[in-house]
Short mmCIF file of C-alpha atoms in Angstrom, two decimals:
data_model
loop_
_atom_site.label_atom_id
_atom_site.label_comp_id
_atom_site.label_asym_id
_atom_site.label_seq_id
_atom_site.Cartn_x
_atom_site.Cartn_y
_atom_site.Cartn_z
CA MET A 12 0.01 -0.01 0.00
CA THR A 13 1.43 3.35 -1.05
CA TYR A 14 0.22 6.93 -0.61
CA SER A 15 0.38 10.09 -2.66
CA SER A 16 -0.35 13.80 -2.03
CA THR A 17 -3.70 15.33 -3.12
CA ARG A 18 -1.55 17.98 -4.87
CA GLY A 19 0.53 15.58 -6.89
CA GLY A 20 3.99 16.61 -5.76
CA ASP A 21 4.72 13.79 -3.31
CA GLN A 22 4.05 10.36 -4.82
CA ASP A 23 4.11 6.62 -3.85
CA ARG A 24 5.16 6.97 -0.24
CA SER A 25 5.14 4.25 2.39
CA PHE A 26 2.87 4.21 5.40
CA ASP A 27 5.82 4.89 7.69
CA HIS A 28 6.69 8.01 5.65
CA VAL A 29 3.09 9.24 5.76
CA LEU A 30 2.70 8.56 9.44
CA LEU A 31 5.86 10.51 10.41
CA GLU A 32 5.56 13.33 7.92
CA GLY A 33 1.89 14.01 8.47
CA LEU A 34 1.65 16.76 5.84
CA ALA A 35 3.07 16.26 2.30
CA ARG A 36 5.97 18.51 1.40
CA ASP A 37 3.91 20.11 -1.37
CA GLY A 38 1.33 21.20 1.23
CA GLY A 39 -1.14 18.52 0.24
CA LEU A 40 -2.66 15.63 2.23
CA PHE A 41 -1.67 12.00 1.80
CA ILE A 42 -4.25 9.49 0.56
CA PRO A 43 -3.91 5.82 -0.33
CA ASN A 44 -3.30 5.10 -3.99
CA GLU A 45 -6.03 2.43 -3.75
CA PHE A 46 -8.76 1.47 -1.24
CA PRO A 47 -9.11 -2.17 -0.29
CA THR A 48 -12.61 -3.58 -0.13
CA PHE A 49 -14.13 -6.48 1.77
CA SER A 50 -16.19 -9.39 0.49
CA LYS A 51 -19.80 -9.74 1.62
CA THR A 52 -18.74 -12.68 3.74
CA GLU A 53 -16.05 -10.64 5.51
CA ILE A 54 -18.45 -7.77 6.12
CA GLU A 55 -21.11 -10.10 7.40
CA SER A 56 -18.61 -11.57 9.90
CA PHE A 57 -18.02 -8.15 11.36
CA LYS A 58 -21.53 -8.09 12.79
CA THR A 59 -20.49 -10.46 15.62
CA LYS A 60 -16.89 -9.42 16.11
CA PRO A 61 -15.74 -7.12 18.91
CA TYR A 62 -14.57 -3.66 18.05
CA GLN A 63 -10.91 -4.46 18.38
CA ASP A 64 -11.13 -7.31 15.84
CA ILE A 65 -12.96 -5.08 13.28
CA ALA A 66 -10.26 -2.39 13.78
CA HIS A 67 -7.56 -4.92 13.21
CA ALA A 68 -9.17 -6.36 10.07
CA ILE A 69 -9.57 -2.92 8.46
CA MET A 70 -6.27 -1.36 9.54
CA PHE A 71 -4.16 -4.37 8.62
CA LYS A 72 -5.29 -3.97 4.98
CA PHE A 73 -3.41 -0.69 5.03
CA LEU A 74 -0.51 -1.72 7.29
CA ASP A 75 0.42 -5.20 6.10
CA GLY A 76 4.22 -5.17 5.52
CA TRP A 77 4.74 -2.32 8.00
CA ILE A 78 3.67 -4.17 11.22
CA SER A 79 2.94 -7.79 11.94
CA ALA A 80 -0.56 -8.93 12.61
CA ASN A 81 0.40 -9.91 16.18
CA ASP A 82 2.07 -6.52 16.93
CA LEU A 83 -0.96 -4.67 15.55
CA THR A 84 -3.20 -6.70 17.86
CA LYS A 85 -1.06 -5.71 20.86
CA LEU A 86 -1.18 -1.97 19.94
CA ILE A 87 -4.93 -1.99 19.41
CA ASP A 88 -5.53 -3.84 22.69
CA LYS A 89 -3.30 -1.42 24.60
CA ALA A 90 -4.91 1.66 22.97
CA TYR A 91 -8.44 0.69 24.02
CA SER A 92 -7.61 -0.90 27.39
CA ASN A 93 -8.45 2.34 29.28
CA PHE A 94 -11.88 2.89 27.56
CA THR A 95 -14.72 2.61 30.08
CA HIS A 96 -17.12 0.67 27.82
CA ASP A 97 -16.46 -2.89 26.61
CA GLU A 98 -17.78 -2.14 23.14
CA ILE A 99 -15.40 0.87 22.85
CA THR A 100 -17.93 2.74 20.63
CA PRO A 101 -21.43 1.52 21.71
CA LEU A 102 -24.73 2.30 19.98
CA LYS A 103 -27.39 3.82 22.18
CA LYS A 104 -30.92 3.20 20.84
CA LEU A 105 -33.18 6.21 21.48
CA ASP A 106 -36.03 5.18 19.19
CA ASP A 107 -36.85 2.50 16.58
CA ASP A 108 -35.15 4.58 13.89
CA LEU A 109 -32.63 6.61 15.87
CA TYR A 110 -29.33 5.52 17.36
CA CYS A 111 -26.58 7.55 19.06
CA LEU A 112 -23.06 6.29 18.39
CA GLU A 113 -21.30 7.05 21.67
CA LEU A 114 -17.67 7.95 20.92
CA PHE A 115 -16.85 9.52 24.29
CA HIS A 116 -15.81 6.54 26.46
CA GLY A 117 -12.05 7.17 26.18
CA PRO A 118 -9.80 8.97 28.67
CA THR A 119 -10.62 12.51 27.58
CA LEU A 120 -14.35 11.85 26.95
CA ALA A 121 -14.25 12.76 23.23
CA PHE A 122 -14.32 10.93 19.92
CA LYS A 123 -10.68 12.00 19.26
CA ASP A 124 -9.57 9.31 21.78
CA VAL A 125 -10.58 6.52 19.43
CA ALA A 126 -7.78 7.56 17.03
CA LEU A 127 -5.32 9.33 19.20
CA GLN A 128 -4.87 6.63 21.85
CA LEU A 129 -3.69 4.45 19.00
CA LEU A 130 -1.75 7.11 17.04
CA GLY A 131 0.85 7.71 19.76
CA LEU A 132 1.55 3.93 19.89
CA LEU A 133 1.94 3.80 16.08
CA PHE A 134 4.54 6.58 16.41
CA GLU A 135 6.39 4.73 19.12
CA HIS A 136 6.36 1.53 17.06
CA SER A 137 7.88 3.33 14.10
CA LEU A 138 10.47 5.41 16.00
CA SER A 139 11.67 2.60 18.25
CA LYS A 140 13.12 0.93 15.13
CA LYS A 141 15.11 3.95 14.00
CA GLU A 142 18.37 5.55 15.21
CA VAL A 143 17.00 9.05 15.23
CA GLY A 144 16.34 11.68 17.88
CA LYS A 145 12.87 12.66 19.10
CA ARG A 146 10.18 13.74 16.71
CA THR A 147 7.92 16.72 17.58
CA VAL A 148 4.21 16.35 17.20
CA LEU A 149 2.78 19.77 16.23
CA GLY A 150 -0.94 20.24 16.11
CA ALA A 151 -3.81 22.71 16.50
CA THR A 152 -7.03 22.05 18.35
CA SER A 153 -10.42 23.68 18.52
CA GLY A 154 -11.08 21.81 21.75
CA ASP A 155 -10.88 18.01 21.86
CA THR A 156 -7.98 16.95 19.59
CA GLY A 157 -5.41 18.61 21.88
CA SER A 158 -6.24 16.76 25.12
CA ALA A 159 -6.65 13.44 23.28
CA ALA A 160 -3.34 13.86 21.55
CA ILE A 161 -1.54 14.86 24.70
CA GLN A 162 -3.01 11.85 26.56
CA GLY A 163 -1.82 9.63 23.71
CA CYS A 164 1.71 11.07 23.55
CA ARG A 165 2.56 12.21 27.11
CA GLY A 166 5.63 10.58 28.59
CA LEU A 167 6.58 8.75 25.40
CA ASP A 168 10.32 8.30 24.85
CA TYR A 169 10.54 9.28 21.19
CA LEU A 170 8.05 12.17 21.03
CA ASN A 171 7.60 15.74 22.11
CA ILE A 172 4.18 17.29 21.56
CA VAL A 173 3.16 20.89 21.01
CA ILE A 174 -0.55 21.78 20.87
CA LEU A 175 -2.01 25.17 19.93
CA HIS A 176 -5.52 26.21 21.02
CA PRO A 177 -7.43 29.47 20.60
CA HIS A 178 -7.06 31.45 23.80
CA GLY A 179 -10.45 31.80 25.56
CA ARG A 180 -12.37 29.85 22.89
CA THR A 181 -12.45 26.35 24.42
CA SER A 182 -14.50 25.21 27.41
CA GLU A 183 -12.73 25.45 30.80
CA ILE A 184 -12.61 21.64 31.02
CA GLN A 185 -11.27 21.27 27.49
CA ARG A 186 -8.52 23.76 28.37
CA LYS A 187 -7.61 22.13 31.67
CA GLN A 188 -7.53 18.63 30.12
CA MET A 189 -4.51 20.00 28.16
CA THR A 190 -2.80 22.58 30.37
CA THR A 191 -2.77 20.46 33.56
CA VAL A 192 -0.53 17.78 31.86
CA LEU A 193 2.92 18.69 33.14
CA ASP A 194 5.02 16.02 31.50
CA GLU A 195 8.33 17.44 30.16
CA ASN A 196 7.56 16.37 26.60
CA VAL A 197 4.36 18.47 26.51
CA LEU A 198 4.05 22.10 25.44
CA ASN A 199 0.69 23.87 25.42
CA ILE A 200 0.26 27.21 23.61
CA ALA A 201 -2.84 29.45 23.76
CA VAL A 202 -3.02 31.57 20.59
CA GLU A 203 -4.69 34.94 20.65
CA GLY A 204 -6.95 34.27 17.74
CA SER A 205 -9.27 31.62 16.27
CA PHE A 206 -8.72 27.94 15.54
CA ASP A 207 -8.12 28.93 11.90
CA ASP A 208 -5.29 31.12 13.11
CA CYS A 209 -3.81 28.20 15.08
CA GLN A 210 -4.11 25.85 12.06
CA ASN A 211 -2.49 28.39 9.80
CA MET A 212 0.50 28.76 12.18
CA VAL A 213 0.93 24.99 12.23
CA LYS A 214 0.88 24.80 8.40
CA GLN A 215 3.37 27.69 8.21
CA ALA A 216 5.75 25.90 10.60
CA PHE A 217 5.47 22.77 8.46
CA GLY A 218 6.20 24.90 5.40
CA ASP A 219 9.60 25.97 6.83
CA GLU A 220 11.57 22.95 5.73
CA ASP A 221 14.65 23.74 7.78
CA PHE A 222 12.59 24.10 10.98
CA ARG A 223 10.53 21.08 10.10
CA ASP A 224 13.64 18.94 9.70
CA GLN A 225 15.40 20.38 12.78
CA PHE A 226 12.59 19.30 15.06
CA GLY A 227 11.27 16.39 13.08
CA LEU A 228 7.82 17.83 12.90
CA THR A 229 4.89 15.44 12.54
CA ALA A 230 1.16 15.82 12.85
CA VAL A 231 -1.61 14.34 14.98
CA ASN A 232 -4.39 16.51 13.54
CA SER A 233 -6.68 14.74 11.05
CA ILE A 234 -4.34 15.93 8.29
CA ASN A 235 -2.38 12.82 9.31
CA TRP A 236 -3.76 9.83 7.35
CA ALA A 237 -3.32 7.51 10.33
CA ARG A 238 -5.94 9.60 12.24
CA ILE A 239 -8.53 9.04 9.46
CA LEU A 240 -7.65 5.35 9.18
CA SER A 241 -8.18 4.83 12.90
CA GLN A 242 -11.71 6.18 12.67
CA ILE A 243 -12.94 4.08 9.79
CA PRO A 244 -13.65 0.99 12.00
CA TYR A 245 -16.41 2.54 14.07
CA TYR A 246 -18.47 3.27 10.98
CA PHE A 247 -18.37 -0.43 10.11
CA HIS A 248 -19.06 -1.37 13.68
CA ALA A 249 -22.08 0.91 14.02
CA SER A 250 -23.61 0.62 10.60
CA LEU A 251 -23.64 -3.23 10.62
CA ARG A 252 -25.49 -3.18 13.94
CA ALA A 253 -28.01 -0.49 13.10
CA LYS A 254 -28.80 -1.38 9.47
CA GLN A 255 -32.29 -2.71 8.97
CA ALA A 256 -33.36 -4.70 5.92
CA GLY A 257 -35.04 -2.63 3.29
CA LYS A 258 -34.47 0.70 5.06
CA PRO A 259 -31.84 3.33 4.03
CA LEU A 260 -29.23 4.10 6.72
CA LYS A 261 -28.23 7.76 7.12
CA VAL A 262 -25.34 8.88 9.37
CA MET A 263 -25.32 12.34 10.86
CA VAL A 264 -21.85 13.74 11.65
CA PRO A 265 -21.27 16.95 13.65
CA THR A 266 -18.63 18.53 11.45
CA GLY A 267 -15.85 21.02 11.95
CA ASN A 268 -12.45 19.98 10.38
CA PHE A 269 -14.17 17.25 8.16
CA GLY A 270 -12.00 14.39 9.37
CA ASN A 271 -14.71 12.42 11.10
CA ILE A 272 -17.12 12.44 8.21
CA LEU A 273 -14.33 11.76 5.78
CA ALA A 274 -13.61 8.50 7.63
CA GLY A 275 -17.27 7.62 7.18
CA TYR A 276 -17.01 8.28 3.43
CA TYR A 277 -14.06 5.98 3.14
CA ALA A 278 -15.87 3.32 5.19
CA LYS A 279 -18.78 3.53 2.73
CA LYS A 280 -16.24 3.30 -0.16
CA MET A 281 -14.84 0.10 1.43
CA GLY A 282 -18.28 -1.52 1.85
CA ALA A 283 -19.94 -0.30 5.07
CA PRO A 284 -23.74 -0.38 4.59
CA ILE A 285 -24.19 3.43 4.80
CA ASP A 286 -26.58 5.03 2.32
CA GLN A 287 -25.88 8.67 2.98
CA LEU A 288 -23.57 10.79 5.19
CA ILE A 289 -24.81 14.19 6.35
CA ALA A 290 -22.46 16.80 7.77
CA VAL A 291 -24.07 19.09 10.33
CA THR A 292 -22.24 22.35 10.90
CA ASN A 293 -22.87 24.97 13.60
CA GLU A 294 -23.10 28.71 12.72
CA ASN A 295 -19.61 28.49 11.26
CA ASP A 296 -21.14 27.13 8.17
CA SER A 297 -18.66 27.29 5.26
CA LEU A 298 -19.21 23.54 4.60
CA PHE A 299 -22.97 23.89 4.59
CA ARG A 300 -22.71 26.76 2.11
CA PHE A 301 -20.35 24.72 -0.08
CA PHE A 302 -22.79 21.84 -0.37
CA GLN A 303 -25.48 24.43 -1.34
CA THR A 304 -23.53 26.51 -3.78
CA GLY A 305 -20.31 24.70 -4.72
CA GLU A 306 -18.24 27.60 -3.45
CA MET A 307 -15.79 27.21 -0.57
CA LYS A 308 -15.16 30.61 1.00
CA THR A 309 -13.32 31.79 4.09
CA GLY A 310 -15.18 33.64 6.76
CA VAL A 311 -14.92 35.11 10.23
CA VAL A 312 -15.09 32.42 12.96
CA THR A 313 -17.79 33.14 15.56
CA GLN A 314 -18.01 31.54 19.00
CA THR A 315 -20.81 29.01 19.50
CA PRO A 316 -21.88 26.49 22.20
CA SER A 317 -20.00 23.85 20.20
CA PRO A 318 -16.44 25.26 20.18
CA SER A 319 -14.74 22.19 18.63
CA MET A 320 -16.69 22.96 15.45
CA ASP A 321 -15.89 26.64 15.42
CA ILE A 322 -13.95 26.36 12.13
CA GLN A 323 -14.41 28.02 8.72
CA ILE A 324 -11.69 26.30 6.75
CA SER A 325 -11.69 22.52 7.18
CA SER A 326 -8.25 21.11 6.52
CA ASN A 327 -9.56 17.65 5.68
CA PHE A 328 -11.98 18.82 3.08
CA GLU A 329 -9.05 18.81 0.67
CA ARG A 330 -9.20 14.98 0.54
CA PHE A 331 -12.86 15.12 -0.40
CA LEU A 332 -12.15 17.84 -2.89
CA TYR A 333 -9.71 15.38 -4.52
CA GLU A 334 -12.65 12.98 -4.88
CA LEU A 335 -14.99 15.72 -6.23
CA LEU A 336 -12.37 16.73 -8.87
CA GLY A 337 -11.89 13.22 -10.17
CA HIS A 338 -8.47 12.71 -8.55
CA ASN A 339 -7.06 15.62 -10.54
CA SER A 340 -4.16 16.88 -8.41
CA ALA A 341 -3.58 19.96 -10.62
CA LEU A 342 -7.09 21.13 -10.05
CA VAL A 343 -6.83 20.46 -6.29
CA SER A 344 -3.61 22.45 -6.13
CA GLN A 345 -5.19 25.25 -8.19
CA SER A 346 -8.25 25.33 -5.84
CA MET A 347 -6.22 25.48 -2.70
CA SER A 348 -4.05 28.21 -4.13
CA GLY A 349 -7.16 30.14 -4.83
CA LEU A 350 -8.37 29.67 -1.29
CA LYS A 351 -5.06 31.09 0.00
CA THR A 352 -4.81 34.06 -2.33
CA LYS A 353 -8.44 34.99 -3.03
CA GLY A 354 -10.18 33.39 -0.06
CA SER A 355 -12.40 31.07 -2.16
CA TYR A 356 -12.63 28.44 -4.84
CA SER A 357 -15.58 26.85 -6.68
CA VAL A 358 -16.50 23.38 -7.93
CA ASP A 359 -18.65 22.89 -10.98
CA GLN A 360 -22.18 21.83 -10.11
CA ASP A 361 -21.94 18.73 -12.36
CA LYS A 362 -18.92 17.50 -10.38
CA LYS A 363 -20.71 18.21 -7.06
CA ALA A 364 -23.90 16.55 -8.29
CA LYS A 365 -22.17 13.17 -8.71
CA PHE A 366 -21.92 13.05 -4.89
CA ALA A 367 -25.24 14.52 -4.02
CA ASN A 368 -26.77 11.21 -2.97
CA ILE A 369 -23.68 10.28 -0.97
CA MET A 370 -23.10 13.38 1.17
CA LYS A 371 -24.94 16.63 1.98
CA ALA A 372 -25.00 19.15 4.81
CA TYR A 373 -27.30 20.94 7.25
CA ARG A 374 -26.62 23.96 9.47
CA CYS A 375 -27.56 24.07 13.16
CA SER A 376 -27.94 27.47 14.82
CA ASN A 377 -27.07 28.14 18.47
CA ASP A 378 -30.77 28.16 19.32
CA ASP A 379 -31.36 24.90 17.48
CA THR A 380 -28.46 23.38 19.47
CA GLU A 381 -29.96 24.30 22.82
CA ARG A 382 -33.50 23.30 21.83
CA THR A 383 -32.23 19.88 20.70
CA ILE A 384 -30.41 19.28 24.00
CA LYS A 385 -33.63 20.11 25.88
CA ASP A 386 -35.88 18.11 23.55
CA ILE A 387 -33.81 14.91 23.64
CA TYR A 388 -33.51 15.10 27.47
CA GLU A 389 -37.30 15.53 27.86
CA ARG A 390 -38.12 12.79 25.36
CA TYR A 391 -35.52 10.17 26.25
CA ASP A 392 -33.86 11.22 29.56
CA TYR A 393 -30.62 11.30 27.56
CA MET A 394 -28.11 14.18 27.88
CA LEU A 395 -26.35 15.44 24.74
CA ASP A 396 -23.29 17.67 24.66
CA PRO A 397 -23.67 20.67 22.32
CA HIS A 398 -21.65 19.10 19.47
CA SER A 399 -23.66 15.90 19.57
CA ALA A 400 -26.86 18.00 19.61
CA THR A 401 -26.07 19.44 16.24
CA GLY A 402 -26.08 15.91 14.79
CA VAL A 403 -29.36 14.98 16.34
CA TYR A 404 -30.84 18.31 15.08
CA GLY A 405 -29.73 17.08 11.62
CA VAL A 406 -31.93 13.99 12.10
CA PHE A 407 -34.96 16.13 12.90
CA LYS A 408 -34.20 18.37 9.86
CA ASP A 409 -33.87 15.47 7.51
CA LYS A 410 -37.08 13.88 8.77
CA GLU A 411 -38.90 17.17 8.18
CA ILE A 412 -37.62 17.45 4.62
CA HIS A 413 -38.09 13.81 3.75
CA GLU A 414 -41.08 12.90 5.91
CA ALA A 415 -42.30 10.21 3.49
CA ASP A 416 -39.04 8.29 3.69
CA ASP A 417 -38.61 5.41 6.08
CA CYS A 418 -34.97 5.61 7.23
CA THR A 419 -32.78 4.53 10.06
CA TYR A 420 -30.46 7.22 11.51
CA ILE A 421 -27.18 7.01 13.40
CA SER A 422 -26.09 10.30 14.97
CA LEU A 423 -22.54 10.54 16.19
CA CYS A 424 -22.23 11.59 19.84
CA CYS A 425 -18.77 13.12 19.92
CA ALA A 426 -18.21 14.25 23.56
CA HIS A 427 -19.52 13.64 27.02
CA PRO A 428 -21.82 16.40 28.34
CA ALA A 429 -19.61 16.77 31.45
CA LYS A 430 -17.11 18.58 29.22
CA PHE A 431 -19.59 21.48 28.69
CA PRO A 432 -21.29 22.08 32.04
CA ASP A 433 -22.03 25.73 31.35
CA VAL A 434 -24.09 24.91 28.29
CA ILE A 435 -25.87 22.10 30.07
CA GLN A 436 -26.60 24.28 33.02
CA LYS A 437 -28.01 27.08 30.85
CA THR A 438 -30.20 24.69 28.80
CA LEU A 439 -31.36 22.09 31.36
CA ASP A 440 -30.90 24.01 34.57
CA GLN A 441 -28.71 21.22 35.99
CA VAL A 442 -25.02 20.31 35.95
CA PRO A 443 -24.09 17.01 34.32
CA ASP A 444 -22.38 14.43 36.57
CA LYS A 445 -18.63 14.66 36.31
CA PRO A 446 -16.36 11.61 36.32
CA ASP A 447 -13.86 11.93 39.21
CA PHE A 448 -10.93 12.69 36.99
CA ILE A 449 -12.79 15.68 35.44
CA ALA A 450 -13.70 17.08 38.86
CA ASP A 451 -10.11 16.73 39.92
CA LEU A 452 -9.01 19.15 37.17
CA GLU A 453 -10.29 22.08 39.17
CA SER A 454 -7.45 21.90 41.67
CA LYS A 455 -4.60 21.04 39.33
CA GLN A 456 -1.74 23.36 38.27
CA GLU A 457 -1.87 24.62 34.69
CA ARG A 458 1.14 25.30 32.41
CA VAL A 459 0.55 27.19 29.15
CA GLU A 460 2.34 29.79 26.96
CA ILE A 461 0.16 32.56 25.55
CA LEU A 462 1.28 33.84 22.15
CA GLU A 463 0.08 36.20 19.44
CA ALA A 464 -0.88 34.57 16.16
CA ASP A 465 2.64 34.83 14.70
CA VAL A 466 4.53 31.76 13.39
CA SER A 467 7.93 33.30 14.28
CA LEU A 468 6.88 33.41 17.97
CA LEU A 469 5.71 29.83 17.72
CA LYS A 470 9.06 28.70 16.33
CA GLU A 471 10.97 30.63 18.99
CA THR A 472 8.90 29.04 21.73
CA ILE A 473 9.36 25.54 20.40
CA SER A 474 13.13 26.13 19.99
CA SER A 475 13.38 27.44 23.57
CA LYS A 476 11.58 24.38 24.96
CA PHE A 477 12.84 21.51 22.86
CA ALA A 478 16.12 22.43 21.10
CA GLY A 479 18.63 19.67 21.73
CA LYS A 480 16.04 17.56 23.60
#
């Protein structure tokens, strides 16, 4: 299995190269040169297999030759050993036609744990075989990626990790899950700006080849292919359990950086019984507008009750753009250049129309988010966090538009409500129960650097912390 850049300048790379580089040197994102598929018999067998076995079967298709089957089993078992539910990503049935896919049973109570508890171990497996110094994980977070990445990488022998988050734009718990980790290989940076500013600084640092090589920069954001790969299994696991004979299955995905729904698209491509994927944005709705008009356009990021989705430019959308443009790297490169220089690009309606039945988008307002939290709690005695609420809102919206259709819905529940007590308090007039380790954050010491949105300051701070280490 080899991988190439969406922009065409970095071709036929190994998984090891893609894992450690994260971002292609031409600025593009790595994708497999081919996607494996499964026979009907193989897919049918997944219905009764535990999550870990499904993950192994899917991931080994991409990793055979890089890791032995036995070693991959050990890494997967270790990665998910600290999840609090035996099924890892269980389905919660709310109604005959509505399931919530609970992705928050990992150590930081967010869906990012599913991939990032494994990603750190994949890095260690690779680097332990090489006579090289430490690599430096550099990433940006709008809320949940950072804490999950830090938990997956803290204390590892071969890695330092630097995470940028927008200052004052995460929940207090999201922030403290990052800034109270005091391991020497961890550096937290709060950027005076938006998540898009953080993400841009990361890309600029990767674009400085001397700096990139000096610190061995690598990525844990969903620009890293291994992140996407690690999320594909739960789409198989869930869809095979929820699919009902003769009824279309639609999957609602709260969407910010587009990595989660992209994993669902690839799962469908590989044979998961999903009929349609629906991205649900919050009021930062550039993706929704793209699916309406075919134009991707930058915009000002506004704060919402779902901060992890407060993104206007979704890094992972470039991989889907590659699909929309018929795998034409030159057109992808041209489009991304237009986004950088003019703030927009457009895709012809005929190209977009080919995917209309596969993927579409809805927009959930702040008021819709709060109403959905309240409605679901009153109907089912089930508490949603504000990100998960956007997905369930999408179910209601789709039923309203397609009221004659008889569909089954899976809505992805991406975080535990305890991470957003202020929103829950405002909406339901009660505070969600906190796991003990979340309550303990209140008394812990924090360590964080606050920087202006300037890549030169970022590089200085990394150099000061990790040069020679």
